[in-house]
Short mmCIF file of C-alpha atoms and ligand atoms in Angstrom, two decimals:
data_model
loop_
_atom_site.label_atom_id
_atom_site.label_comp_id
_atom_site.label_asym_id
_atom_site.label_seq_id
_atom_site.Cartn_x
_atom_site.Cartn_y
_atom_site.Cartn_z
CA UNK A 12 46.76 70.88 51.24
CA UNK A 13 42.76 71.71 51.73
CA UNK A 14 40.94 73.18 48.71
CA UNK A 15 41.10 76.90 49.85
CA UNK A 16 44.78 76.48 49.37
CA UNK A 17 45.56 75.59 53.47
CA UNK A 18 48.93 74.13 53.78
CA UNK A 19 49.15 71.72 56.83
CA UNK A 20 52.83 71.66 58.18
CA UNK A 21 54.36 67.91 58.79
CA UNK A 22 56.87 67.14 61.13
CA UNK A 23 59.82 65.20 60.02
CA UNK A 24 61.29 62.94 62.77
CA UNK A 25 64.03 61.07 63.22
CA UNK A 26 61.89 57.49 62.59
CA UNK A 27 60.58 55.45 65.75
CA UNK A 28 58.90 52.18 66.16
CA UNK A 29 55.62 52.31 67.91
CA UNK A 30 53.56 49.09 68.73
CA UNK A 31 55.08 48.26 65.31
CA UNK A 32 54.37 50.61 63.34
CA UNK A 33 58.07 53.12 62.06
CA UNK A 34 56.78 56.35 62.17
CA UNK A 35 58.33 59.53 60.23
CA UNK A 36 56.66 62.12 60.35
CA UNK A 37 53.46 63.58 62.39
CA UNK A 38 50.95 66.36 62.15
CA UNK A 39 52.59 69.87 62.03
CA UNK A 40 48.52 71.44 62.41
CA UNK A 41 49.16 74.52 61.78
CA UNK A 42 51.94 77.80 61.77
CA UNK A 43 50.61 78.91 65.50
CA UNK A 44 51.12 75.34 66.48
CA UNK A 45 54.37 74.76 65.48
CA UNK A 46 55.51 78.54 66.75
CA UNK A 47 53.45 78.66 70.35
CA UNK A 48 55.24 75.19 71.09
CA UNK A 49 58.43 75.93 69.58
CA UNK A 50 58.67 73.29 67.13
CA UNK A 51 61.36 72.92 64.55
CA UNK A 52 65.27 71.26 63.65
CA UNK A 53 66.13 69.62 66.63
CA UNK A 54 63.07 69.73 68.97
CA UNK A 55 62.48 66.93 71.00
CA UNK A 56 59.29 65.24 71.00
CA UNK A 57 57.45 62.84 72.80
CA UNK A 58 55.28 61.05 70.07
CA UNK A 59 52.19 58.50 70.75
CA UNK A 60 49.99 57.12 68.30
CA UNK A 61 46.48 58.18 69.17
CA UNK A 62 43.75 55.37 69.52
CA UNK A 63 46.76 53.09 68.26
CA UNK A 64 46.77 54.47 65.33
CA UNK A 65 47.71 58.03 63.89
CA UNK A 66 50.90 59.27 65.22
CA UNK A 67 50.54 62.64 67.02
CA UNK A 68 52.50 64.88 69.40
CA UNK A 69 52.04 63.60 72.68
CA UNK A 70 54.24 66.16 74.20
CA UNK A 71 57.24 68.97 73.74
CA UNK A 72 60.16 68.02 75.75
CA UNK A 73 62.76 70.44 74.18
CA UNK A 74 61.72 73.32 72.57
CA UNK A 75 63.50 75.16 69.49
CA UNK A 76 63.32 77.92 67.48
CA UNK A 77 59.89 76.93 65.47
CA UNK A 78 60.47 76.64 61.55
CA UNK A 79 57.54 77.40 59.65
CA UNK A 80 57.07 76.44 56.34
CA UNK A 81 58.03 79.53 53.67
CA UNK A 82 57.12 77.94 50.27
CA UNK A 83 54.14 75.86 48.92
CA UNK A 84 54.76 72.39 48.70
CA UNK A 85 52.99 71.74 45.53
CA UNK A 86 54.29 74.68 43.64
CA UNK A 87 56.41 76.33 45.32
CA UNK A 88 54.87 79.63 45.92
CA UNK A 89 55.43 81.87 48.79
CA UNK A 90 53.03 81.28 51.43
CA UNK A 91 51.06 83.53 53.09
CA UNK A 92 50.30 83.53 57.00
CA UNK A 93 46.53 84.19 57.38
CA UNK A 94 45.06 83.65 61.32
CA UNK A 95 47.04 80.66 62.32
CA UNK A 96 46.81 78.88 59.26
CA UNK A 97 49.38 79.01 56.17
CA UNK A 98 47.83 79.94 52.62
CA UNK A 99 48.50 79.44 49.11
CA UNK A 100 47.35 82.08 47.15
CA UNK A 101 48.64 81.20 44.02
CA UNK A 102 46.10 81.23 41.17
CA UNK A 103 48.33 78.61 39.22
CA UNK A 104 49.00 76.43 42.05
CA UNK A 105 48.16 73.31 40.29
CA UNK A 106 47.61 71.31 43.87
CA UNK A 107 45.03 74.08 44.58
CA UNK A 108 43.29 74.05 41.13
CA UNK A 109 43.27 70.38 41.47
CA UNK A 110 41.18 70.01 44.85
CA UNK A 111 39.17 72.66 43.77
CA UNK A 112 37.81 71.16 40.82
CA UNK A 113 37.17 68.06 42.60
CA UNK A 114 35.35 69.38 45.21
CA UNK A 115 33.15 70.92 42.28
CA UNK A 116 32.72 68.09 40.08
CA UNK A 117 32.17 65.91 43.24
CA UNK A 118 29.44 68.45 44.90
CA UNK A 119 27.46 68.85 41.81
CA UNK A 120 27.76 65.19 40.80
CA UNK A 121 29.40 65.23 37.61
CA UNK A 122 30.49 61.90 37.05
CA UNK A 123 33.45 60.65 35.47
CA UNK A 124 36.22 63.22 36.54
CA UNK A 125 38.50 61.39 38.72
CA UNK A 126 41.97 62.69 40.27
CA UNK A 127 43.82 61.46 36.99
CA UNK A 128 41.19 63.15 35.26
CA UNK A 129 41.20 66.09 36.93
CA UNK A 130 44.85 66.33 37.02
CA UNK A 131 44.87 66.75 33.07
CA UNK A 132 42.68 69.27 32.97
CA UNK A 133 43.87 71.30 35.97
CA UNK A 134 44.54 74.45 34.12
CA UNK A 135 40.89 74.58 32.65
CA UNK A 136 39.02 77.33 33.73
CA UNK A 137 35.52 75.67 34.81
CA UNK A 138 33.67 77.83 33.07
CA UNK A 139 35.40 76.45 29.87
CA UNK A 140 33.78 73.05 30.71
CA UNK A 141 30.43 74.19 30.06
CA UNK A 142 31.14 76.81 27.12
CA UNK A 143 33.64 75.50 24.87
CA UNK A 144 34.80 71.89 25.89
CA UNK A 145 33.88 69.34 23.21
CA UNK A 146 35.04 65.86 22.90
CA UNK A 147 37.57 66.99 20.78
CA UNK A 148 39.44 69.22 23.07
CA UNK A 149 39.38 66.36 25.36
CA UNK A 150 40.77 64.38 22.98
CA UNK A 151 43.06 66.86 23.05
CA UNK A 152 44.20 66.83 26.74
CA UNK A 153 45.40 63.32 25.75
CA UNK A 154 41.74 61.47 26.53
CA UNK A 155 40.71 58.51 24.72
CA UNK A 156 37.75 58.94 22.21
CA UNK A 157 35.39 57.18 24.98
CA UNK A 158 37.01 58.86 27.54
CA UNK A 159 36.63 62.53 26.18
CA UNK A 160 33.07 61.13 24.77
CA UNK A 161 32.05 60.77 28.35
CA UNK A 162 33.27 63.21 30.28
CA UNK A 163 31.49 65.89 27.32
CA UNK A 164 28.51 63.68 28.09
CA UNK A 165 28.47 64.22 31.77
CA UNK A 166 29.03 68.18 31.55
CA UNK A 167 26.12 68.24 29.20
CA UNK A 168 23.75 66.01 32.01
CA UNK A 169 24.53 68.50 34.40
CA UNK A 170 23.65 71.32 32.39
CA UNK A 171 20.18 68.82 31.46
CA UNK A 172 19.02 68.64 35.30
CA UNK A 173 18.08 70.93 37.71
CA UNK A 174 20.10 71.98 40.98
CA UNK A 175 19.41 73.97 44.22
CA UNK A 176 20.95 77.45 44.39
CA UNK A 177 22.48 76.06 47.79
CA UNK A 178 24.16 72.87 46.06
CA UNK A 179 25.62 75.45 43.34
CA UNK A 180 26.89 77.61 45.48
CA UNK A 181 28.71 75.17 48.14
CA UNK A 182 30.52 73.31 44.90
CA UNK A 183 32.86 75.99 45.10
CA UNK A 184 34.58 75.35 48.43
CA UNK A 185 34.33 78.45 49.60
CA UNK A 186 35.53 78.53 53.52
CA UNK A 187 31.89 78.60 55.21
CA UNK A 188 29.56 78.22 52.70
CA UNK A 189 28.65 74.41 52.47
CA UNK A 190 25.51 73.47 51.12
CA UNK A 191 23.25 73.38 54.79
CA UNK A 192 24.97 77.08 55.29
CA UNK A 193 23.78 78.07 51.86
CA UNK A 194 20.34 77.21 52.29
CA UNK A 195 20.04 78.84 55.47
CA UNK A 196 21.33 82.18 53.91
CA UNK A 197 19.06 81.61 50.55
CA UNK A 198 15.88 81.89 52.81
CA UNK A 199 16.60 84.69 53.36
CA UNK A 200 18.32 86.76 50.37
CA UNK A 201 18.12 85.46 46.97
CA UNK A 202 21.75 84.22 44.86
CA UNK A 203 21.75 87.51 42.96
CA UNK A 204 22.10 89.61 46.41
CA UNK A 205 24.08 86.74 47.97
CA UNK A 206 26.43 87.46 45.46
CA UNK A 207 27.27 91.25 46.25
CA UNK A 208 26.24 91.17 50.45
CA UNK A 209 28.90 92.28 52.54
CA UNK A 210 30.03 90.40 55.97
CA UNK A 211 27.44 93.00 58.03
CA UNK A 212 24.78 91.48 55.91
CA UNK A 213 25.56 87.98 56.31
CA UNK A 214 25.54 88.62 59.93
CA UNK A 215 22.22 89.29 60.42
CA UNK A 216 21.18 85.84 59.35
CA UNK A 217 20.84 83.59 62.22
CA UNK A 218 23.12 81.40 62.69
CA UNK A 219 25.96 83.06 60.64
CA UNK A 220 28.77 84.66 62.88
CA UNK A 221 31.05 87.47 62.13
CA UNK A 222 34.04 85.01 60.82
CA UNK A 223 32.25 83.00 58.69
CA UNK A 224 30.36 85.85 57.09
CA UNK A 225 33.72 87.60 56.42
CA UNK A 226 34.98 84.19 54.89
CA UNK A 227 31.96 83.94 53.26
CA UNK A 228 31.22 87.75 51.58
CA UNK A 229 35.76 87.20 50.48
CA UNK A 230 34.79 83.67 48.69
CA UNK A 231 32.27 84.84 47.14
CA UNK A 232 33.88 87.99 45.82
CA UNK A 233 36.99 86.31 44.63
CA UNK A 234 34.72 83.65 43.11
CA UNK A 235 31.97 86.38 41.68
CA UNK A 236 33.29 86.27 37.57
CA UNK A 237 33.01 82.15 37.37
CA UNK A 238 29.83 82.02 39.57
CA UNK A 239 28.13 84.25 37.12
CA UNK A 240 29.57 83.00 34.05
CA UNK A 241 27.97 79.38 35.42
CA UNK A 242 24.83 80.37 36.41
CA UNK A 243 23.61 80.81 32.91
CA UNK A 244 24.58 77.22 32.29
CA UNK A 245 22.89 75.83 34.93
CA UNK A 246 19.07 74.88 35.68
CA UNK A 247 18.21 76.27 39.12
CA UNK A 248 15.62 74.72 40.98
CA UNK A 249 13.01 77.24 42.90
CA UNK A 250 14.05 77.78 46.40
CA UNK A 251 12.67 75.47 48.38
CA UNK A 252 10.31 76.72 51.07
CA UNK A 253 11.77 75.46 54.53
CA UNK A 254 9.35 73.41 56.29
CA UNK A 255 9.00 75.78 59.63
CA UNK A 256 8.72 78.90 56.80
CA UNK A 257 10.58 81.28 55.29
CA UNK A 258 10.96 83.54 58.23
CA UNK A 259 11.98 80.89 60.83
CA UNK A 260 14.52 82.22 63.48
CA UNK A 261 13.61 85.83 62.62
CA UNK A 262 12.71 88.09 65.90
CA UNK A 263 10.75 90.84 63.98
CA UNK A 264 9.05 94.22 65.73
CA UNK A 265 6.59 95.94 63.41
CA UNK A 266 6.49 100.13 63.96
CA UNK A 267 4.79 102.51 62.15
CA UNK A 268 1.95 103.40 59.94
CA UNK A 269 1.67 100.28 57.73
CA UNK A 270 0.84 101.13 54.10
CA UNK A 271 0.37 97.24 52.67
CA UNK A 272 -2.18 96.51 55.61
CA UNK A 273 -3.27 96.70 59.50
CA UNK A 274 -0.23 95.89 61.32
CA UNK A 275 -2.15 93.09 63.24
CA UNK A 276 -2.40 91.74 59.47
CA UNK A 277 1.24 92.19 58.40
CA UNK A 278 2.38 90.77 61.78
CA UNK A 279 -0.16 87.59 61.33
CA UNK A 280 1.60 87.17 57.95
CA UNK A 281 4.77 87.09 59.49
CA UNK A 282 4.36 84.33 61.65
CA UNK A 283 2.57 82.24 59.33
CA UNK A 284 6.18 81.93 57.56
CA UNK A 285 8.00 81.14 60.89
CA UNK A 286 8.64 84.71 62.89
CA UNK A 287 8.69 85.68 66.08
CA UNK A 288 7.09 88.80 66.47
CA UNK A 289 7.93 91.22 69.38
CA UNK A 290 6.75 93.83 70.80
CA UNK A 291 9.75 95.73 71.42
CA UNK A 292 12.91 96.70 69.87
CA UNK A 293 15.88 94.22 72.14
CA UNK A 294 19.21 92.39 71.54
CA UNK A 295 17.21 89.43 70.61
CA UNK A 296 15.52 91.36 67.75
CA UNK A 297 16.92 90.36 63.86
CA UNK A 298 14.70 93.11 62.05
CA UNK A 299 12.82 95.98 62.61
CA UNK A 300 9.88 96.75 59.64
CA UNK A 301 9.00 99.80 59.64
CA UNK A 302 5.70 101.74 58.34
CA UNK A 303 5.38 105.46 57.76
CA UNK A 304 6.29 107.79 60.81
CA UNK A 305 9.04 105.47 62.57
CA UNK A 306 10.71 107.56 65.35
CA UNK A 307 14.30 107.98 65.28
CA UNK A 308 14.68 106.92 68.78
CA UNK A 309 13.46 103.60 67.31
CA UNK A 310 15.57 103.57 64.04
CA UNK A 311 18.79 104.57 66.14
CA UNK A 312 17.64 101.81 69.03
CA UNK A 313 17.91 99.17 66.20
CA UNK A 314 21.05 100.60 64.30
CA UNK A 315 23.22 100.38 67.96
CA UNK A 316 21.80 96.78 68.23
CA UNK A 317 22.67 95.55 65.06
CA UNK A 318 19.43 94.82 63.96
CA UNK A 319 18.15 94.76 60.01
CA UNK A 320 15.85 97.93 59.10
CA UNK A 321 13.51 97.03 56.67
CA UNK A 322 10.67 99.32 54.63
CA UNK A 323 7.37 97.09 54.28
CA UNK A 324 7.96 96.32 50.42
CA UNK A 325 11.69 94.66 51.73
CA UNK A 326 9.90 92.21 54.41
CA UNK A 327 7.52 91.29 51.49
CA UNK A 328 10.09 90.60 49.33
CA UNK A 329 11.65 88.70 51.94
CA UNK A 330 8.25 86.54 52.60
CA UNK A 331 7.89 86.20 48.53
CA UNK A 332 11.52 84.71 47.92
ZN1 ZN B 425 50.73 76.21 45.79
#
């Protein structure tokens, strides 16, 4: 099982020898795998063990009716069919809660909470580590007095240094949002509006498609209570200014009366932090800034192509982080 709570089906077989090696069971992938090739009790399969090694479905000779997992392995919760994948949703799936928590300690290097670790305190609510854990309520969760000593001690380094916004946000495993991702959409909007942007606002960023911005904008909601609750116990470090500048990959058209300066000005601005500027309003266009007395025909141009609006005050937030 994956940290988001993805269940990977295994086949059972009936066990084989194969260059030595008995082999039980293979990779199930996923519920659309199993169904589109009809895999389940009594389908015969041609098994090989890729690059002499893993075991894998070579090819389907029989098909049956395909048996899909119903029930988390871990804890036994219904699943929950989501795309082709299978899902446990279960807040108290301790499996989930588990990975989870060592994606985060891993991701934010906090050192010292290991799987048996981790196991223990599975139930902890993270935010818990950083506002009421001592070492006595490790002591508590059956630690040893050096044990809980250092595992306080770690939570209270991390608090001590600084992080990246980016590195905060990808240590909680949310489907999309690793820490490269993070950065890219942090040049762009800072954590406080990351926090409530909806998919159509992720998508505007380049490199962010519609899937992973919907994945992104339902982590980050589901998350929102423990990522706030953290971010007052952690030091953030200012954004770091990309080296090819803030606005790198933006396709920006200037129209209008501009208030804050000539437009010849603004636009120089602009590319000093890495835009493109165009002329024209096209497909390739990511925002449109506009001055006083934009024409609709303009507005409406860059609504049916998806591209941003902005007033002049927005695009100099954007260039000012
Ligand atoms: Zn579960």
């Amino acid at each position: 099982m994956g940290r988001t709570g993805v269940v990977t089906p295994v086949i059972q077989i009936e066990p084989v020898t194969i260059s030595g090696a008995t082999i039980n069971n293979v990779t199930g992938h996923n519920a659309d795998y199993l169904e589109s090739n009809g895999i389940g009790l009594g389908t015969r399969l041609r098994i090989i063990r890729s690059g002499e090694v893993i075991p894998k479905v070579d090819e389907v000779l029989s098909a049956t009716l395909a048996n899909i997992p119903k029930q988390c392995p871990e804890c036994g919760s219904q699943l929950e069919r989501e795309g082709v994948a299978l899902v446990c949703h279960s807040d108290n799936c301790v499996a989930k809660l588990c990975r989870q928590k060592a994606h985060f300690f891993k991701v934010l290097e906090i050192k010292g909470f290991g799987p048996a670790a981790i196991e223990k305190l599975a139930t902890v609510p993270l935010v818990h580590f950083f506002e009421q854990m001592d070492v006595n309520h490790y002591v508590g969760f059956g630690f040893g007095m050096q044990q809980s000593v250092n595992l306080n001690a770690a939570i209270q380094a991390r608090k001590a240094k600084s992080v990246t916004p980016a590195k905060f946000l990808a240590a909680f495993g949310i489907d999309g949002l690793g820490e490269s991702t993070a950065q890219k959409i942090l040049d762009a909007m800072r954590l406080e509006d990351l926090l409530f942007s909806t998919p159509d606002d992720l998508t505007h960023i380049p490199c962010i498609g519609e899937v992973t911005a919907h994945s992104i904008a339902a982590g980050l909601q589901e998350n929102l209570t423990t990522i706030k609750m953290l971010m007052d116990h952690f030091k953030f470090e200012a954004a770091r200014e990309p080296e090819s500048g803030a606005l790198a990959g933006y396709k920006v058209v200037f129209s209008g009366k501009m208030e804050l300066g000539s437009r010849k000005a603004i636009a120089e601005l602009a590319k000093k932090h890495g835009a493109d500027v165009l002329s024209s309003i096209t497909a390739a266009t990511t925002h449109l800034v506009c001055g006083a007395n934009v024409g609709k025909a303009k507005t409406d141009k860059a609504e049916k192509l998806k591209v941003m609006v902005l007033s002049e005050e927005n695009f100099m937030e954007l260039i000012d982080g």
